[in-house]
Amino acid sequence: MEVLETVAAVRARVRAERRAGKSIGLVPTMGYLHEGHLSLIRRARAECDFVVVSIFVNPLQFGPQEDYNTYPRDLNRDTRLAAEAGADVIFHPTPEEMYPAGFQTHVEVEKLSQGLCGAFRPGHFRGVATVVTKLFNIVGPDRAYFGEKDAQQLAIIRRMVRDLNLDVEIVPMPIVRESDGLALSSRNTYLSPAERRAATVLYRALVYGRDLIAAGERDGLRVRDAVRRTLESEPLVSRIDYVAVVDPDTLEEKTTLSGSVMLAVAAYIGKVRLIDNIKVVVD
Ligand code: AMP
């Protein structure tokens, strides 16, 4: 498995593949790969001739008080897992390679970046949109794969691709969960055993909300409050950033439920911030 560290090396490699008539798939990640990432890589393998996995802990999307320095990293393990899942090359640039001295251009998807996680992580989605634009320009993929776990990120990237006429197909992939419902995340490794057990409350709260809708509830605020109360019932939930019932594309709050609805939560278990969501189609 080739691990390429420079923009020039990836460009040269992809250009050669494209000249040979191959389609290119890109899976952007921050590494510490788990089954969620691997599901994206496998799908890219099935649909594209040449699969690039980027592994880059993007400093631009971390706030000053966030976990950039402690974010888990293990390139050797990632390389092995990515190869097994069907990646052809890994792009693993240094921060200096992506953001050389003098860097000052950013991409901002204005409205979609304001609510939900954006309200608690200022600058986060600007960092995401900027690095994803750079990765698209460096790799030039036909398709790029993103998980629905990061639903706001997905909505922002789709909007950005439309708004800027980026020539790439965005392929969304369902959330991969542990058997007890916890959404896989590289940050789950921060959880102590007791916190890990408590962390299932995010999914349980979302399922409770979904069940209420299935039972006929059509008041979005009542669903939201019920989900919040479920989260509050878990003593290890130390803070709730938001509980929201929104349209999955516009991320606007839904008070009367119909059509596509997304229930989304962000909460801290101890010091670990976790997010999750669930989609419901209301008839
Ligand atoms: P990250 O390394 O956290 O930046 O995630 C890289 C990609 O993997 C993003 O598109 C995520 O949405 C996706 N991803 C992360 N966790 C999961 C999961 N549990 N299920 C599906 N996709 C995921």
PDB file of C-alpha atoms and ligand atoms in Angstrom:
ATOM      1  CA  MET A   1       0.000   0.000   0.000  1.00  0.00           C
ATOM      2  CA  GLU A   2       1.404   3.321  -1.043  1.00  0.00           C
ATOM      3  CA  VAL A   3       1.292   6.156   1.485  1.00  0.00           C
ATOM      4  CA  LEU A   4       1.775   9.471  -0.324  1.00  0.00           C
ATOM      5  CA  GLU A   5       2.558  12.583   1.649  1.00  0.00           C
ATOM      6  CA  THR A   6       2.678  15.355  -0.928  1.00  0.00           C
ATOM      7  CA  VAL A   7       0.095  16.991  -3.139  1.00  0.00           C
ATOM      8  CA  ALA A   8       2.394  16.544  -6.134  1.00  0.00           C
ATOM      9  CA  ALA A   9       2.768  12.797  -5.549  1.00  0.00           C
ATOM     10  CA  VAL A  10      -0.997  12.215  -5.283  1.00  0.00           C
ATOM     11  CA  ARG A  11      -1.665  14.341  -8.342  1.00  0.00           C
ATOM     12  CA  ALA A  12       0.888  12.399 -10.392  1.00  0.00           C
ATOM     13  CA  ARG A  13      -0.476   9.037  -9.230  1.00  0.00           C
ATOM     14  CA  VAL A  14      -4.113   9.917  -9.903  1.00  0.00           C
ATOM     15  CA  ARG A  15      -3.272  11.478 -13.262  1.00  0.00           C
ATOM     16  CA  ALA A  16      -1.663   8.235 -14.394  1.00  0.00           C
ATOM     17  CA  GLU A  17      -4.716   6.221 -13.360  1.00  0.00           C
ATOM     18  CA  ARG A  18      -7.072   8.634 -15.052  1.00  0.00           C
ATOM     19  CA  ARG A  19      -5.040   8.501 -18.250  1.00  0.00           C
ATOM     20  CA  ALA A  20      -5.512   4.734 -18.149  1.00  0.00           C
ATOM     21  CA  GLY A  21      -9.262   5.383 -18.179  1.00  0.00           C
ATOM     22  CA  LYS A  22      -9.893   4.628 -14.524  1.00  0.00           C
ATOM     23  CA  SER A  23     -12.569   6.243 -12.359  1.00  0.00           C
ATOM     24  CA  ILE A  24     -11.404   7.735  -9.066  1.00  0.00           C
ATOM     25  CA  GLY A  25     -13.044   7.406  -5.633  1.00  0.00           C
ATOM     26  CA  LEU A  26     -12.087   9.487  -2.600  1.00  0.00           C
ATOM     27  CA  VAL A  27     -12.756   8.690   1.065  1.00  0.00           C
ATOM     28  CA  PRO A  28     -11.749  11.622   3.283  1.00  0.00           C
ATOM     29  CA  THR A  29     -11.007  10.661   6.909  1.00  0.00           C
ATOM     30  CA  MET A  30      -9.091  11.796   9.959  1.00  0.00           C
ATOM     31  CA  GLY A  31      -7.810   8.258  10.472  1.00  0.00           C
ATOM     32  CA  TYR A  32      -7.994   5.881  13.420  1.00  0.00           C
ATOM     33  CA  LEU A  33     -10.159   3.851  11.103  1.00  0.00           C
ATOM     34  CA  HIS A  34     -13.146   1.838  12.272  1.00  0.00           C
ATOM     35  CA  GLU A  35     -15.948  -0.075  10.564  1.00  0.00           C
ATOM     36  CA  GLY A  36     -17.731   3.199   9.706  1.00  0.00           C
ATOM     37  CA  HIS A  37     -14.743   4.371   7.656  1.00  0.00           C
ATOM     38  CA  LEU A  38     -14.235   0.888   6.229  1.00  0.00           C
ATOM     39  CA  SER A  39     -17.835   0.760   4.954  1.00  0.00           C
ATOM     40  CA  LEU A  40     -17.064   3.918   2.937  1.00  0.00           C
ATOM     41  CA  ILE A  41     -13.834   2.443   1.559  1.00  0.00           C
ATOM     42  CA  ARG A  42     -15.551  -0.832   0.599  1.00  0.00           C
ATOM     43  CA  ARG A  43     -18.302   1.046  -1.215  1.00  0.00           C
ATOM     44  CA  ALA A  44     -15.701   3.148  -3.038  1.00  0.00           C
ATOM     45  CA  ARG A  45     -13.865  -0.065  -3.980  1.00  0.00           C
ATOM     46  CA  ALA A  46     -17.093  -1.514  -5.409  1.00  0.00           C
ATOM     47  CA  GLU A  47     -17.896   1.595  -7.459  1.00  0.00           C
ATOM     48  CA  CYS A  48     -14.536   3.052  -8.533  1.00  0.00           C
ATOM     49  CA  ASP A  49     -11.429   1.712 -10.279  1.00  0.00           C
ATOM     50  CA  PHE A  50      -8.953   3.579  -8.093  1.00  0.00           C
ATOM     51  CA  VAL A  51      -9.579   4.421  -4.441  1.00  0.00           C
ATOM     52  CA  VAL A  52      -7.787   7.183  -2.543  1.00  0.00           C
ATOM     53  CA  VAL A  53      -8.230   7.348   1.246  1.00  0.00           C
ATOM     54  CA  SER A  54      -7.057  10.553   2.837  1.00  0.00           C
ATOM     55  CA  ILE A  55      -5.928  10.478   6.450  1.00  0.00           C
ATOM     56  CA  PHE A  56      -5.472  13.970   7.790  1.00  0.00           C
ATOM     57  CA  VAL A  57      -6.299  15.325  11.215  1.00  0.00           C
ATOM     58  CA  ASN A  58      -7.279  18.745   9.946  1.00  0.00           C
ATOM     59  CA  PRO A  59      -6.131  21.461  12.375  1.00  0.00           C
ATOM     60  CA  LEU A  60      -8.464  23.974  10.718  1.00  0.00           C
ATOM     61  CA  GLN A  61     -11.589  22.218  12.001  1.00  0.00           C
ATOM     62  CA  PHE A  62     -10.551  22.053  15.670  1.00  0.00           C
ATOM     63  CA  GLY A  63     -11.246  24.879  18.105  1.00  0.00           C
ATOM     64  CA  PRO A  64      -8.487  26.074  20.485  1.00  0.00           C
ATOM     65  CA  GLN A  65      -9.998  24.139  23.414  1.00  0.00           C
ATOM     66  CA  GLU A  66     -10.621  20.983  21.356  1.00  0.00           C
ATOM     67  CA  ASP A  67      -8.748  17.703  21.035  1.00  0.00           C
ATOM     68  CA  TYR A  68      -6.481  18.314  17.995  1.00  0.00           C
ATOM     69  CA  ASN A  69      -3.320  17.261  19.846  1.00  0.00           C
ATOM     70  CA  THR A  70      -4.816  14.233  21.550  1.00  0.00           C
ATOM     71  CA  TYR A  71      -6.944  13.005  18.619  1.00  0.00           C
ATOM     72  CA  PRO A  72      -6.041   9.301  18.204  1.00  0.00           C
ATOM     73  CA  ARG A  73      -3.562   8.509  15.437  1.00  0.00           C
ATOM     74  CA  ASP A  74      -2.187   5.160  14.218  1.00  0.00           C
ATOM     75  CA  LEU A  75      -1.009   5.266  10.617  1.00  0.00           C
ATOM     76  CA  ASN A  76       0.338   1.696  10.540  1.00  0.00           C
ATOM     77  CA  ARG A  77      -2.934   0.196  11.671  1.00  0.00           C
ATOM     78  CA  ASP A  78      -4.894   2.511   9.345  1.00  0.00           C
ATOM     79  CA  THR A  79      -2.740   1.509   6.381  1.00  0.00           C
ATOM     80  CA  ARG A  80      -3.393  -2.180   7.001  1.00  0.00           C
ATOM     81  CA  LEU A  81      -7.151  -1.720   7.509  1.00  0.00           C
ATOM     82  CA  ALA A  82      -7.532   0.566   4.483  1.00  0.00           C
ATOM     83  CA  ALA A  83      -5.650  -1.922   2.288  1.00  0.00           C
ATOM     84  CA  GLU A  84      -7.838  -4.796   3.486  1.00  0.00           C
ATOM     85  CA  ALA A  85     -10.953  -2.750   2.674  1.00  0.00           C
ATOM     86  CA  GLY A  86      -9.695  -2.101  -0.860  1.00  0.00           C
ATOM     87  CA  ALA A  87      -7.914   1.269  -0.845  1.00  0.00           C
ATOM     88  CA  ASP A  88      -5.241   1.760  -3.517  1.00  0.00           C
ATOM     89  CA  VAL A  89      -3.340   4.651  -1.941  1.00  0.00           C
ATOM     90  CA  ILE A  90      -3.388   6.660   1.238  1.00  0.00           C
ATOM     91  CA  PHE A  91      -2.881  10.400   1.116  1.00  0.00           C
ATOM     92  CA  HIS A  92      -1.354  11.426   4.431  1.00  0.00           C
ATOM     93  CA  PRO A  93      -0.142  15.004   4.180  1.00  0.00           C
ATOM     94  CA  THR A  94       1.484  17.037   6.936  1.00  0.00           C
ATOM     95  CA  PRO A  95      -0.348  20.152   8.158  1.00  0.00           C
ATOM     96  CA  GLU A  96       2.391  22.232   6.455  1.00  0.00           C
ATOM     97  CA  GLU A  97       1.745  20.483   3.142  1.00  0.00           C
ATOM     98  CA  MET A  98      -1.955  21.392   3.333  1.00  0.00           C
ATOM     99  CA  TYR A  99      -1.512  24.824   4.910  1.00  0.00           C
ATOM    100  CA  PRO A 100       1.845  26.295   3.906  1.00  0.00           C
ATOM    101  CA  ALA A 101       2.917  29.619   5.379  1.00  0.00           C
ATOM    102  CA  GLY A 102       0.719  32.414   4.075  1.00  0.00           C
ATOM    103  CA  PHE A 103      -2.394  30.252   3.666  1.00  0.00           C
ATOM    104  CA  GLN A 104      -5.462  32.489   3.918  1.00  0.00           C
ATOM    105  CA  THR A 105      -8.244  31.213   1.659  1.00  0.00           C
ATOM    106  CA  HIS A 106     -11.297  29.529   3.180  1.00  0.00           C
ATOM    107  CA  VAL A 107     -14.584  28.101   2.022  1.00  0.00           C
ATOM    108  CA  GLU A 108     -17.654  28.967   4.036  1.00  0.00           C
ATOM    109  CA  VAL A 109     -21.112  27.486   3.554  1.00  0.00           C
ATOM    110  CA  GLU A 110     -22.851  30.236   5.401  1.00  0.00           C
ATOM    111  CA  LYS A 111     -26.275  29.346   6.700  1.00  0.00           C
ATOM    112  CA  LEU A 112     -25.951  25.578   7.002  1.00  0.00           C
ATOM    113  CA  SER A 113     -22.842  26.028   9.163  1.00  0.00           C
ATOM    114  CA  GLN A 114     -24.537  28.159  11.787  1.00  0.00           C
ATOM    115  CA  GLY A 115     -26.899  25.832  13.661  1.00  0.00           C
ATOM    116  CA  LEU A 116     -26.475  22.481  15.435  1.00  0.00           C
ATOM    117  CA  CYS A 117     -22.743  21.695  15.868  1.00  0.00           C
ATOM    118  CA  GLY A 118     -21.810  24.989  14.180  1.00  0.00           C
ATOM    119  CA  ALA A 119     -23.280  26.946  17.086  1.00  0.00           C
ATOM    120  CA  PHE A 120     -20.978  25.164  19.543  1.00  0.00           C
ATOM    121  CA  ARG A 121     -17.898  24.758  17.346  1.00  0.00           C
ATOM    122  CA  PRO A 122     -17.232  28.145  15.718  1.00  0.00           C
ATOM    123  CA  GLY A 123     -15.132  27.784  12.586  1.00  0.00           C
ATOM    124  CA  HIS A 124     -15.449  23.991  12.526  1.00  0.00           C
ATOM    125  CA  PHE A 125     -17.418  23.721   9.289  1.00  0.00           C
ATOM    126  CA  ARG A 126     -15.336  26.400   7.625  1.00  0.00           C
ATOM    127  CA  GLY A 127     -12.365  24.138   8.332  1.00  0.00           C
ATOM    128  CA  VAL A 128     -14.231  21.112   7.004  1.00  0.00           C
ATOM    129  CA  ALA A 129     -15.449  22.852   3.826  1.00  0.00           C
ATOM    130  CA  THR A 130     -11.968  24.219   3.168  1.00  0.00           C
ATOM    131  CA  VAL A 131     -10.130  20.916   3.576  1.00  0.00           C
ATOM    132  CA  VAL A 132     -12.723  18.981   1.585  1.00  0.00           C
ATOM    133  CA  THR A 133     -12.487  21.521  -1.263  1.00  0.00           C
ATOM    134  CA  LYS A 134      -8.709  21.176  -1.219  1.00  0.00           C
ATOM    135  CA  LEU A 135      -8.951  17.364  -1.243  1.00  0.00           C
ATOM    136  CA  PHE A 136     -11.369  17.507  -4.190  1.00  0.00           C
ATOM    137  CA  ASN A 137      -8.973  19.799  -6.062  1.00  0.00           C
ATOM    138  CA  ILE A 138      -5.934  17.665  -5.242  1.00  0.00           C
ATOM    139  CA  VAL A 139      -7.477  14.271  -6.053  1.00  0.00           C
ATOM    140  CA  GLY A 140     -10.165  15.200  -8.598  1.00  0.00           C
ATOM    141  CA  PRO A 141     -12.435  12.272  -7.685  1.00  0.00           C
ATOM    142  CA  ASP A 142     -15.473  11.148  -9.690  1.00  0.00           C
ATOM    143  CA  ARG A 143     -17.133  10.156  -6.410  1.00  0.00           C
ATOM    144  CA  ALA A 144     -16.509  11.012  -2.770  1.00  0.00           C
ATOM    145  CA  TYR A 145     -17.905   9.052   0.159  1.00  0.00           C
ATOM    146  CA  PHE A 146     -19.246  10.523   3.392  1.00  0.00           C
ATOM    147  CA  GLY A 147     -21.014   9.034   6.398  1.00  0.00           C
ATOM    148  CA  GLU A 148     -24.481  10.122   7.525  1.00  0.00           C
ATOM    149  CA  LYS A 149     -23.076  10.067  11.067  1.00  0.00           C
ATOM    150  CA  ASP A 150     -21.844  13.602  10.379  1.00  0.00           C
ATOM    151  CA  ALA A 151     -25.169  14.738   8.964  1.00  0.00           C
ATOM    152  CA  GLN A 152     -24.516  18.478   9.102  1.00  0.00           C
ATOM    153  CA  GLN A 153     -21.147  17.984   7.406  1.00  0.00           C
ATOM    154  CA  LEU A 154     -22.869  15.965   4.671  1.00  0.00           C
ATOM    155  CA  ALA A 155     -25.548  18.639   4.124  1.00  0.00           C
ATOM    156  CA  ILE A 156     -22.844  21.321   3.963  1.00  0.00           C
ATOM    157  CA  ILE A 157     -20.697  19.403   1.475  1.00  0.00           C
ATOM    158  CA  ARG A 158     -23.674  18.690  -0.772  1.00  0.00           C
ATOM    159  CA  ARG A 159     -24.627  22.368  -0.726  1.00  0.00           C
ATOM    160  CA  MET A 160     -21.033  23.400  -1.416  1.00  0.00           C
ATOM    161  CA  VAL A 161     -20.774  21.010  -4.385  1.00  0.00           C
ATOM    162  CA  ARG A 162     -23.944  22.497  -5.881  1.00  0.00           C
ATOM    163  CA  ASP A 163     -23.069  26.105  -5.106  1.00  0.00           C
ATOM    164  CA  LEU A 164     -19.510  25.921  -6.471  1.00  0.00           C
ATOM    165  CA  ASN A 165     -20.287  23.550  -9.393  1.00  0.00           C
ATOM    166  CA  LEU A 166     -17.765  21.018  -8.119  1.00  0.00           C
ATOM    167  CA  ASP A 167     -17.617  18.075 -10.516  1.00  0.00           C
ATOM    168  CA  VAL A 168     -17.934  15.237  -8.022  1.00  0.00           C
ATOM    169  CA  GLU A 169     -20.724  12.909  -6.984  1.00  0.00           C
ATOM    170  CA  ILE A 170     -21.304  12.825  -3.229  1.00  0.00           C
ATOM    171  CA  VAL A 171     -22.212   9.336  -2.010  1.00  0.00           C
ATOM    172  CA  PRO A 172     -23.789   9.215   1.468  1.00  0.00           C
ATOM    173  CA  MET A 173     -23.380   6.076   3.572  1.00  0.00           C
ATOM    174  CA  PRO A 174     -25.508   4.868   6.524  1.00  0.00           C
ATOM    175  CA  ILE A 175     -24.275   5.095  10.107  1.00  0.00           C
ATOM    176  CA  VAL A 176     -22.411   1.997  11.294  1.00  0.00           C
ATOM    177  CA  ARG A 177     -23.206   1.168  14.932  1.00  0.00           C
ATOM    178  CA  GLU A 178     -21.965  -1.139  17.666  1.00  0.00           C
ATOM    179  CA  SER A 179     -24.354  -3.969  18.512  1.00  0.00           C
ATOM    180  CA  ASP A 180     -25.773  -1.889  21.391  1.00  0.00           C
ATOM    181  CA  GLY A 181     -26.512   1.033  19.079  1.00  0.00           C
ATOM    182  CA  LEU A 182     -23.582   3.364  19.801  1.00  0.00           C
ATOM    183  CA  ALA A 183     -22.475   5.002  16.544  1.00  0.00           C
ATOM    184  CA  LEU A 184     -18.851   4.143  15.772  1.00  0.00           C
ATOM    185  CA  SER A 185     -16.499   7.087  16.247  1.00  0.00           C
ATOM    186  CA  SER A 186     -12.754   7.456  16.645  1.00  0.00           C
ATOM    187  CA  ARG A 187     -13.576   9.454  19.788  1.00  0.00           C
ATOM    188  CA  ASN A 188     -15.262   6.432  21.438  1.00  0.00           C
ATOM    189  CA  THR A 189     -11.752   5.331  22.451  1.00  0.00           C
ATOM    190  CA  TYR A 190     -11.725   8.222  24.960  1.00  0.00           C
ATOM    191  CA  LEU A 191     -14.615   6.671  26.939  1.00  0.00           C
ATOM    192  CA  SER A 192     -14.002   4.836  30.217  1.00  0.00           C
ATOM    193  CA  PRO A 193     -15.872   1.501  30.554  1.00  0.00           C
ATOM    194  CA  ALA A 194     -18.676   3.152  32.558  1.00  0.00           C
ATOM    195  CA  GLU A 195     -18.904   6.026  30.074  1.00  0.00           C
ATOM    196  CA  ARG A 196     -18.931   3.566  27.200  1.00  0.00           C
ATOM    197  CA  ARG A 197     -21.981   1.865  28.739  1.00  0.00           C
ATOM    198  CA  ALA A 198     -23.696   5.204  29.345  1.00  0.00           C
ATOM    199  CA  ALA A 199     -22.968   6.384  25.776  1.00  0.00           C
ATOM    200  CA  THR A 200     -25.726   4.189  24.361  1.00  0.00           C
ATOM    201  CA  VAL A 201     -28.168   6.772  25.733  1.00  0.00           C
ATOM    202  CA  LEU A 202     -27.726   8.880  22.582  1.00  0.00           C
ATOM    203  CA  TYR A 203     -29.069   6.142  20.351  1.00  0.00           C
ATOM    204  CA  ARG A 204     -31.714   5.099  22.884  1.00  0.00           C
ATOM    205  CA  ALA A 205     -32.974   8.671  23.072  1.00  0.00           C
ATOM    206  CA  LEU A 206     -33.154   8.924  19.272  1.00  0.00           C
ATOM    207  CA  VAL A 207     -34.977   5.607  18.998  1.00  0.00           C
ATOM    208  CA  TYR A 208     -37.427   6.789  21.636  1.00  0.00           C
ATOM    209  CA  GLY A 209     -38.103   9.885  19.517  1.00  0.00           C
ATOM    210  CA  ARG A 210     -38.544   7.754  16.410  1.00  0.00           C
ATOM    211  CA  ASP A 211     -40.949   5.479  18.289  1.00  0.00           C
ATOM    212  CA  LEU A 212     -43.045   8.466  19.354  1.00  0.00           C
ATOM    213  CA  ILE A 213     -43.321   9.554  15.722  1.00  0.00           C
ATOM    214  CA  ALA A 214     -44.204   6.000  14.688  1.00  0.00           C
ATOM    215  CA  ALA A 215     -46.944   6.058  17.340  1.00  0.00           C
ATOM    216  CA  GLY A 216     -48.444   9.139  15.692  1.00  0.00           C
ATOM    217  CA  GLU A 217     -46.748  12.141  17.352  1.00  0.00           C
ATOM    218  CA  ARG A 218     -46.468  14.972  14.794  1.00  0.00           C
ATOM    219  CA  ASP A 219     -45.369  17.807  17.077  1.00  0.00           C
ATOM    220  CA  GLY A 220     -41.616  18.247  16.530  1.00  0.00           C
ATOM    221  CA  LEU A 221     -41.097  20.163  19.763  1.00  0.00           C
ATOM    222  CA  ARG A 222     -42.725  17.431  21.832  1.00  0.00           C
ATOM    223  CA  VAL A 223     -40.484  14.842  20.183  1.00  0.00           C
ATOM    224  CA  ARG A 224     -37.455  17.054  20.817  1.00  0.00           C
ATOM    225  CA  ASP A 225     -38.293  17.476  24.495  1.00  0.00           C
ATOM    226  CA  ALA A 226     -38.863  13.752  24.965  1.00  0.00           C
ATOM    227  CA  VAL A 227     -35.475  12.951  23.425  1.00  0.00           C
ATOM    228  CA  ARG A 228     -33.845  15.544  25.684  1.00  0.00           C
ATOM    229  CA  ARG A 229     -35.472  14.085  28.801  1.00  0.00           C
ATOM    230  CA  THR A 230     -34.117  10.642  27.877  1.00  0.00           C
ATOM    231  CA  LEU A 231     -30.600  12.078  27.608  1.00  0.00           C
ATOM    232  CA  GLU A 232     -31.027  13.886  30.927  1.00  0.00           C
ATOM    233  CA  SER A 233     -31.996  10.621  32.614  1.00  0.00           C
ATOM    234  CA  GLU A 234     -28.421   9.326  32.196  1.00  0.00           C
ATOM    235  CA  PRO A 235     -26.230  10.602  35.080  1.00  0.00           C
ATOM    236  CA  LEU A 236     -22.998  10.445  33.018  1.00  0.00           C
ATOM    237  CA  VAL A 237     -24.394  12.908  30.462  1.00  0.00           C
ATOM    238  CA  SER A 238     -22.544  15.992  31.682  1.00  0.00           C
ATOM    239  CA  ARG A 239     -23.789  18.459  29.066  1.00  0.00           C
ATOM    240  CA  ILE A 240     -26.236  18.521  26.185  1.00  0.00           C
ATOM    241  CA  ASP A 241     -25.223  20.804  23.311  1.00  0.00           C
ATOM    242  CA  TYR A 242     -28.452  20.289  21.381  1.00  0.00           C
ATOM    243  CA  VAL A 243     -31.392  18.075  20.639  1.00  0.00           C
ATOM    244  CA  ALA A 244     -32.964  18.995  17.318  1.00  0.00           C
ATOM    245  CA  VAL A 245     -35.731  17.859  15.015  1.00  0.00           C
ATOM    246  CA  VAL A 246     -34.849  19.205  11.576  1.00  0.00           C
ATOM    247  CA  ASP A 247     -35.151  18.832   7.825  1.00  0.00           C
ATOM    248  CA  PRO A 248     -32.098  16.723   6.823  1.00  0.00           C
ATOM    249  CA  ASP A 249     -31.223  18.963   3.842  1.00  0.00           C
ATOM    250  CA  THR A 250     -31.888  22.489   5.095  1.00  0.00           C
ATOM    251  CA  LEU A 251     -31.268  21.626   8.786  1.00  0.00           C
ATOM    252  CA  GLU A 252     -34.185  23.896   9.654  1.00  0.00           C
ATOM    253  CA  GLU A 253     -36.249  23.019  12.708  1.00  0.00           C
ATOM    254  CA  LYS A 254     -39.462  21.126  12.004  1.00  0.00           C
ATOM    255  CA  THR A 255     -42.342  21.867  14.311  1.00  0.00           C
ATOM    256  CA  THR A 256     -44.972  19.929  12.378  1.00  0.00           C
ATOM    257  CA  LEU A 257     -43.618  16.602  11.236  1.00  0.00           C
ATOM    258  CA  SER A 258     -44.047  15.432   7.650  1.00  0.00           C
ATOM    259  CA  GLY A 259     -41.768  14.090   4.923  1.00  0.00           C
ATOM    260  CA  SER A 260     -38.088  13.552   5.755  1.00  0.00           C
ATOM    261  CA  VAL A 261     -37.214  14.315   9.351  1.00  0.00           C
ATOM    262  CA  MET A 262     -33.883  14.043  11.157  1.00  0.00           C
ATOM    263  CA  LEU A 263     -33.527  13.773  14.926  1.00  0.00           C
ATOM    264  CA  ALA A 264     -30.032  14.916  15.903  1.00  0.00           C
ATOM    265  CA  VAL A 265     -28.210  15.132  19.232  1.00  0.00           C
ATOM    266  CA  ALA A 266     -24.833  16.275  20.546  1.00  0.00           C
ATOM    267  CA  ALA A 267     -23.992  15.540  24.163  1.00  0.00           C
ATOM    268  CA  TYR A 268     -21.024  15.029  26.430  1.00  0.00           C
ATOM    269  CA  ILE A 269     -20.472  11.776  28.244  1.00  0.00           C
ATOM    270  CA  GLY A 270     -18.012  12.972  30.876  1.00  0.00           C
ATOM    271  CA  LYS A 271     -15.534  15.025  28.828  1.00  0.00           C
ATOM    272  CA  VAL A 272     -16.238  13.287  25.519  1.00  0.00           C
ATOM    273  CA  ARG A 273     -18.486  15.023  23.028  1.00  0.00           C
ATOM    274  CA  LEU A 274     -20.559  12.596  20.940  1.00  0.00           C
ATOM    275  CA  ILE A 275     -23.048  13.196  18.125  1.00  0.00           C
ATOM    276  CA  ASP A 276     -25.677  10.959  16.596  1.00  0.00           C
ATOM    277  CA  ASN A 277     -28.774  11.192  14.447  1.00  0.00           C
ATOM    278  CA  ILE A 278     -31.573   9.144  13.027  1.00  0.00           C
ATOM    279  CA  LYS A 279     -33.754   9.782   9.981  1.00  0.00           C
ATOM    280  CA  VAL A 280     -37.480   9.149   9.858  1.00  0.00           C
ATOM    281  CA  VAL A 281     -39.829   9.406   6.911  1.00  0.00           C
ATOM    282  CA  VAL A 282     -43.209  10.625   8.139  1.00  0.00           C
ATOM    283  CA  ASP A 283     -46.169   9.862   5.890  1.00  0.00           C
TER     284      ASP A 283
HETATM  285  P1  AMP B   1     -13.766  11.214  10.457  1.00  0.00           P
HETATM  286  O1  AMP B   1     -12.530  10.379  10.390  1.00  0.00           O
HETATM  287  O2  AMP B   1     -14.432  11.220  11.786  1.00  0.00           O
HETATM  288  O3  AMP B   1     -13.571  12.608   9.881  1.00  0.00           O
HETATM  289  O4  AMP B   1     -14.817  10.525   9.482  1.00  0.00           O
HETATM  290  C1  AMP B   1     -14.503  10.277   8.133  1.00  0.00           C
HETATM  291  C2  AMP B   1     -15.745   9.842   7.397  1.00  0.00           C
HETATM  292  O5  AMP B   1     -16.257   8.647   7.995  1.00  0.00           O
HETATM  293  C3  AMP B   1     -16.877  10.884   7.476  1.00  0.00           C
HETATM  294  O6  AMP B   1     -17.539  10.940   6.224  1.00  0.00           O
HETATM  295  C4  AMP B   1     -17.763  10.312   8.540  1.00  0.00           C
HETATM  296  O7  AMP B   1     -19.119  10.712   8.417  1.00  0.00           O
HETATM  297  C5  AMP B   1     -17.617   8.830   8.300  1.00  0.00           C
HETATM  298  N1  AMP B   1     -17.993   8.092   9.510  1.00  0.00           N
HETATM  299  C6  AMP B   1     -17.514   8.275  10.772  1.00  0.00           C
HETATM  300  N2  AMP B   1     -18.132   7.455  11.641  1.00  0.00           N
HETATM  301  C7  AMP B   1     -19.042   6.747  10.917  1.00  0.00           C
HETATM  302  C8  AMP B   1     -19.998   5.745  11.240  1.00  0.00           C
HETATM  303  N3  AMP B   1     -20.159   5.301  12.483  1.00  0.00           N
HETATM  304  N4  AMP B   1     -20.750   5.240  10.241  1.00  0.00           N
HETATM  305  C9  AMP B   1     -20.607   5.694   8.961  1.00  0.00           C
HETATM  306  N5  AMP B   1     -19.713   6.627   8.594  1.00  0.00           N
HETATM  307  C10 AMP B   1     -18.947   7.149   9.551  1.00  0.00           C
END
